[in-house]
């Protein structure tokens, strides 16, 4: 009898949590839409997700009518609308996607299906790989739904080339390495999640150097 009662309470608790999460999601998405409207950004699609490890912090990804990607984030404890930024690393995503090598397309399509078509394509430079100073370029696809900072949790290299004048060479996908910027230490995904959790309670944490903007 006690086990049955415990099971009922656990069911009620889990169901209440799911309903709360659903309500907070629609609230967060509504706030994100208000930010986009205030910033005069017209979007064709939008998706809102919780920021791990809490449902108090929400992240929204939207695409405007020029196929540019916008990221928004906000806490349900904020007294203002969410901040937003353009994900400029994906500005050439449509061109890169349209010109994928035939060998890379099946892998890209699989991630498109897994992410509900919320993927971003970009090119990143690796450190010099030859005595001539040429840098290896990698064609990377990111799952836009699950990101901490600029780092995607699911990020794969689809093709490589020796330098900007070479031709892309398809490879069997590998996890994309995180490239340090200006030799600065690269925070781990766990550290980025910690920063996100801190942001839940501090709405002043808006880093303009990372492109974040507030609507007035």
Tab-separated table of C-alpha atoms in Angstrom:
chain	number	residue	atom	x	y	z
A	1	UNK	CA	0.000	0.000	0.000
A	2	UNK	CA	2.820	2.395	0.937
A	3	UNK	CA	4.556	1.574	-2.362
A	4	UNK	CA	1.380	2.398	-4.281
A	5	UNK	CA	1.034	5.688	-2.442
A	6	UNK	CA	4.665	6.539	-3.144
A	7	UNK	CA	4.182	5.703	-6.822
A	8	UNK	CA	1.148	8.017	-6.989
A	9	UNK	CA	3.063	10.865	-5.335
A	10	UNK	CA	6.013	10.379	-7.672
A	11	UNK	CA	3.673	10.411	-10.676
A	12	UNK	CA	2.032	13.614	-9.449
A	13	UNK	CA	5.409	15.204	-8.804
A	14	UNK	CA	6.860	14.290	-12.198
A	15	UNK	CA	3.683	15.344	-14.017
A	16	UNK	CA	3.661	18.680	-12.178
A	17	UNK	CA	7.294	19.252	-13.142
A	18	UNK	CA	6.545	18.524	-16.791
A	19	UNK	CA	3.556	20.877	-16.780
A	20	UNK	CA	5.618	23.574	-15.071
A	21	UNK	CA	8.362	23.142	-17.652
A	22	UNK	CA	5.832	23.395	-20.481
A	23	UNK	CA	4.350	26.572	-19.032
A	24	UNK	CA	7.778	28.139	-18.529
A	25	UNK	CA	8.744	27.237	-22.090
A	26	UNK	CA	5.770	29.104	-23.559
A	27	UNK	CA	6.486	32.044	-21.267
A	28	UNK	CA	10.151	32.107	-22.349
A	29	UNK	CA	9.229	31.858	-26.022
A	30	UNK	CA	6.706	34.656	-25.647
A	31	UNK	CA	9.401	36.832	-24.032
A	32	UNK	CA	11.824	35.972	-26.836
A	33	UNK	CA	9.247	36.968	-29.447
A	34	UNK	CA	8.792	40.299	-27.680
A	35	UNK	CA	12.552	40.874	-27.850
A	36	UNK	CA	12.584	40.088	-31.569
A	37	UNK	CA	9.640	42.408	-32.191
A	38	UNK	CA	11.267	45.222	-30.219
A	39	UNK	CA	14.503	44.719	-32.178
A	40	UNK	CA	12.518	44.781	-35.453
A	41	UNK	CA	13.722	41.298	-36.401
A	42	UNK	CA	11.299	39.317	-38.561
A	43	UNK	CA	11.694	35.570	-38.182
A	44	UNK	CA	10.542	32.556	-40.184
A	45	UNK	CA	10.931	29.984	-37.421
A	46	UNK	CA	11.772	29.801	-33.718
A	47	UNK	CA	12.614	27.154	-31.119
A	48	UNK	CA	12.952	27.490	-27.332
A	49	UNK	CA	14.846	25.089	-25.064
A	50	UNK	CA	15.856	24.979	-21.374
A	51	UNK	CA	19.474	25.704	-20.512
A	52	UNK	CA	20.952	22.863	-18.490
A	53	UNK	CA	20.747	22.132	-15.618
A	54	UNK	CA	17.575	24.109	-14.819
A	55	UNK	CA	14.215	25.044	-16.277
A	56	UNK	CA	14.577	28.597	-14.925
A	57	UNK	CA	16.912	29.567	-17.769
A	58	UNK	CA	15.780	29.350	-21.401
A	59	UNK	CA	17.518	29.696	-24.743
A	60	UNK	CA	15.786	30.458	-28.036
A	61	UNK	CA	17.123	30.055	-31.563
A	62	UNK	CA	15.380	31.865	-34.409
A	63	UNK	CA	15.978	32.334	-38.135
A	64	UNK	CA	15.152	35.584	-39.875
A	65	UNK	CA	13.896	36.045	-43.426
A	66	UNK	CA	17.488	36.410	-44.655
A	67	UNK	CA	18.405	33.001	-43.180
A	68	UNK	CA	20.497	34.582	-40.421
A	69	UNK	CA	20.420	32.850	-37.051
A	70	UNK	CA	19.643	34.678	-33.822
A	71	UNK	CA	20.141	33.391	-30.289
A	72	UNK	CA	18.217	34.700	-27.285
A	73	UNK	CA	18.517	33.804	-23.630
A	74	UNK	CA	16.724	34.795	-20.482
A	75	UNK	CA	15.832	33.683	-16.991
A	76	UNK	CA	12.277	33.491	-15.721
A	77	UNK	CA	13.574	35.589	-12.803
A	78	UNK	CA	14.580	38.481	-15.082
A	79	UNK	CA	12.824	41.818	-14.755
A	80	UNK	CA	13.501	42.630	-18.419
A	81	UNK	CA	13.247	40.994	-21.821
A	82	UNK	CA	15.862	38.413	-22.902
A	83	UNK	CA	19.131	39.506	-24.506
A	84	UNK	CA	19.862	38.509	-28.088
A	85	UNK	CA	22.741	38.169	-30.549
A	86	UNK	CA	23.302	37.116	-34.136
A	87	UNK	CA	25.202	33.847	-34.558
A	88	UNK	CA	27.498	35.321	-37.184
A	89	UNK	CA	29.613	32.169	-37.451
A	90	UNK	CA	26.723	30.688	-39.451
A	91	UNK	CA	26.204	33.582	-41.881
A	92	UNK	CA	27.413	31.411	-44.785
A	93	UNK	CA	25.592	28.298	-43.602
A	94	UNK	CA	23.133	28.175	-46.502
A	95	UNK	CA	25.914	28.319	-49.104
A	96	UNK	CA	28.014	25.717	-47.297
A	97	UNK	CA	25.028	23.413	-46.954
A	98	UNK	CA	24.043	23.781	-50.614
A	99	UNK	CA	27.573	22.924	-51.753
A	100	UNK	CA	28.183	19.903	-49.548
A	101	UNK	CA	30.107	17.096	-51.201
A	102	UNK	CA	27.969	14.112	-52.175
A	103	UNK	CA	29.852	11.882	-49.718
A	104	UNK	CA	29.031	14.241	-46.838
A	105	UNK	CA	25.317	14.640	-47.538
A	106	UNK	CA	24.070	11.407	-45.882
A	107	UNK	CA	25.814	12.356	-42.614
A	108	UNK	CA	24.515	15.930	-42.777
A	109	UNK	CA	20.981	14.748	-43.496
A	110	UNK	CA	21.122	12.415	-40.509
A	111	UNK	CA	22.003	15.277	-38.161
A	112	UNK	CA	19.367	17.485	-39.830
A	113	UNK	CA	16.795	14.796	-39.029
A	114	UNK	CA	18.064	14.341	-35.463
A	115	UNK	CA	17.964	18.085	-34.750
A	116	UNK	CA	14.688	18.792	-36.513
A	117	UNK	CA	16.629	20.761	-39.146
A	118	UNK	CA	18.178	23.052	-36.520
A	119	UNK	CA	21.754	22.766	-37.736
A	120	UNK	CA	24.398	25.350	-38.552
A	121	UNK	CA	27.277	24.989	-40.999
A	122	UNK	CA	30.543	26.888	-40.569
A	123	UNK	CA	34.237	26.778	-41.446
A	124	UNK	CA	36.923	26.785	-38.784
A	125	UNK	CA	40.688	27.127	-39.077
A	126	UNK	CA	43.123	24.764	-37.423
A	127	UNK	CA	46.681	25.774	-36.428
A	128	UNK	CA	49.322	25.786	-39.164
A	129	UNK	CA	49.801	22.265	-40.488
A	130	UNK	CA	52.803	22.632	-42.787
A	131	UNK	CA	56.192	24.288	-43.071
A	132	UNK	CA	54.642	26.787	-45.499
A	133	UNK	CA	52.328	28.019	-42.775
A	134	UNK	CA	49.152	26.780	-44.453
A	135	UNK	CA	46.264	26.180	-42.056
A	136	UNK	CA	43.844	23.309	-42.351
A	137	UNK	CA	40.213	24.344	-42.759
A	138	UNK	CA	37.367	22.195	-41.482
A	139	UNK	CA	33.747	22.221	-42.576
A	140	UNK	CA	31.744	21.783	-39.392
A	141	UNK	CA	28.069	21.158	-38.725
A	142	UNK	CA	26.613	22.005	-35.296
A	143	UNK	CA	23.385	21.005	-33.595
A	144	UNK	CA	22.013	24.441	-32.697
A	145	UNK	CA	19.612	23.175	-30.063
A	146	UNK	CA	22.260	22.204	-27.537
A	147	UNK	CA	24.951	24.845	-27.151
A	148	UNK	CA	26.858	26.447	-24.294
A	149	UNK	CA	28.348	29.727	-25.406
A	150	UNK	CA	29.565	29.145	-28.955
A	151	UNK	CA	30.260	25.479	-28.287
A	152	UNK	CA	27.759	22.904	-29.559
A	153	UNK	CA	27.398	19.610	-27.713
A	154	UNK	CA	26.961	17.805	-31.042
A	155	UNK	CA	29.504	19.189	-33.497
A	156	UNK	CA	31.058	17.232	-36.377
A	157	UNK	CA	33.671	17.790	-39.073
A	158	UNK	CA	32.344	16.734	-42.493
A	159	UNK	CA	35.222	17.803	-44.750
A	160	UNK	CA	38.715	19.282	-44.681
A	161	UNK	CA	41.107	21.117	-46.968
A	162	UNK	CA	44.772	22.080	-46.662
A	163	UNK	CA	44.218	25.800	-47.289
A	164	UNK	CA	41.676	28.239	-48.689
A	165	UNK	CA	42.757	27.564	-52.274
A	166	UNK	CA	42.452	23.769	-52.045
A	167	UNK	CA	39.371	21.648	-52.725
A	168	UNK	CA	37.247	20.227	-49.932
A	169	UNK	CA	37.874	16.559	-49.188
A	170	UNK	CA	35.035	14.613	-47.560
A	171	UNK	CA	35.953	12.596	-44.459
A	172	UNK	CA	34.155	10.179	-42.171
A	173	UNK	CA	32.681	12.604	-39.599
A	174	UNK	CA	34.653	13.192	-36.404
A	175	UNK	CA	33.887	15.314	-33.360
A	176	UNK	CA	34.909	18.883	-34.114
A	177	UNK	CA	37.773	20.154	-31.963
A	178	UNK	CA	37.179	23.346	-30.001
A	179	UNK	CA	39.614	25.967	-31.311
A	180	UNK	CA	41.149	28.443	-28.859
A	181	UNK	CA	40.752	32.097	-29.830
A	182	UNK	CA	43.852	34.326	-29.470
A	183	UNK	CA	45.515	31.572	-27.420
A	184	UNK	CA	43.004	32.127	-24.637
A	185	UNK	CA	42.100	29.080	-22.502
A	186	UNK	CA	38.995	27.424	-23.883
A	187	UNK	CA	36.338	26.843	-21.202
A	188	UNK	CA	34.985	23.315	-20.997
A	189	UNK	CA	31.328	22.556	-21.650
A	190	UNK	CA	30.906	22.029	-17.893
A	191	UNK	CA	32.349	25.488	-17.164
A	192	UNK	CA	30.004	27.018	-19.742
A	193	UNK	CA	27.041	25.276	-18.093
A	194	UNK	CA	28.171	26.705	-14.735
A	195	UNK	CA	28.252	30.186	-16.269
A	196	UNK	CA	24.744	29.639	-17.609
A	197	UNK	CA	23.528	28.612	-14.159
A	198	UNK	CA	25.037	31.776	-12.661
A	199	UNK	CA	23.203	33.823	-15.291
A	200	UNK	CA	19.869	32.498	-13.943
A	201	UNK	CA	20.168	34.747	-10.884
A	202	UNK	CA	22.138	37.646	-12.400
A	203	UNK	CA	20.494	39.451	-15.306
A	204	UNK	CA	23.429	41.892	-15.472
A	205	UNK	CA	25.646	39.166	-16.980
A	206	UNK	CA	25.441	40.451	-20.554
A	207	UNK	CA	28.795	40.244	-22.342
A	208	UNK	CA	28.742	42.828	-25.125
A	209	UNK	CA	32.078	41.535	-26.407
A	210	UNK	CA	30.302	38.269	-27.271
A	211	UNK	CA	27.689	40.125	-29.290
A	212	UNK	CA	24.852	40.138	-26.751
A	213	UNK	CA	22.438	43.057	-26.971
A	214	UNK	CA	19.517	44.340	-24.911
A	215	UNK	CA	16.360	45.882	-26.278
A	216	UNK	CA	15.424	49.252	-24.868
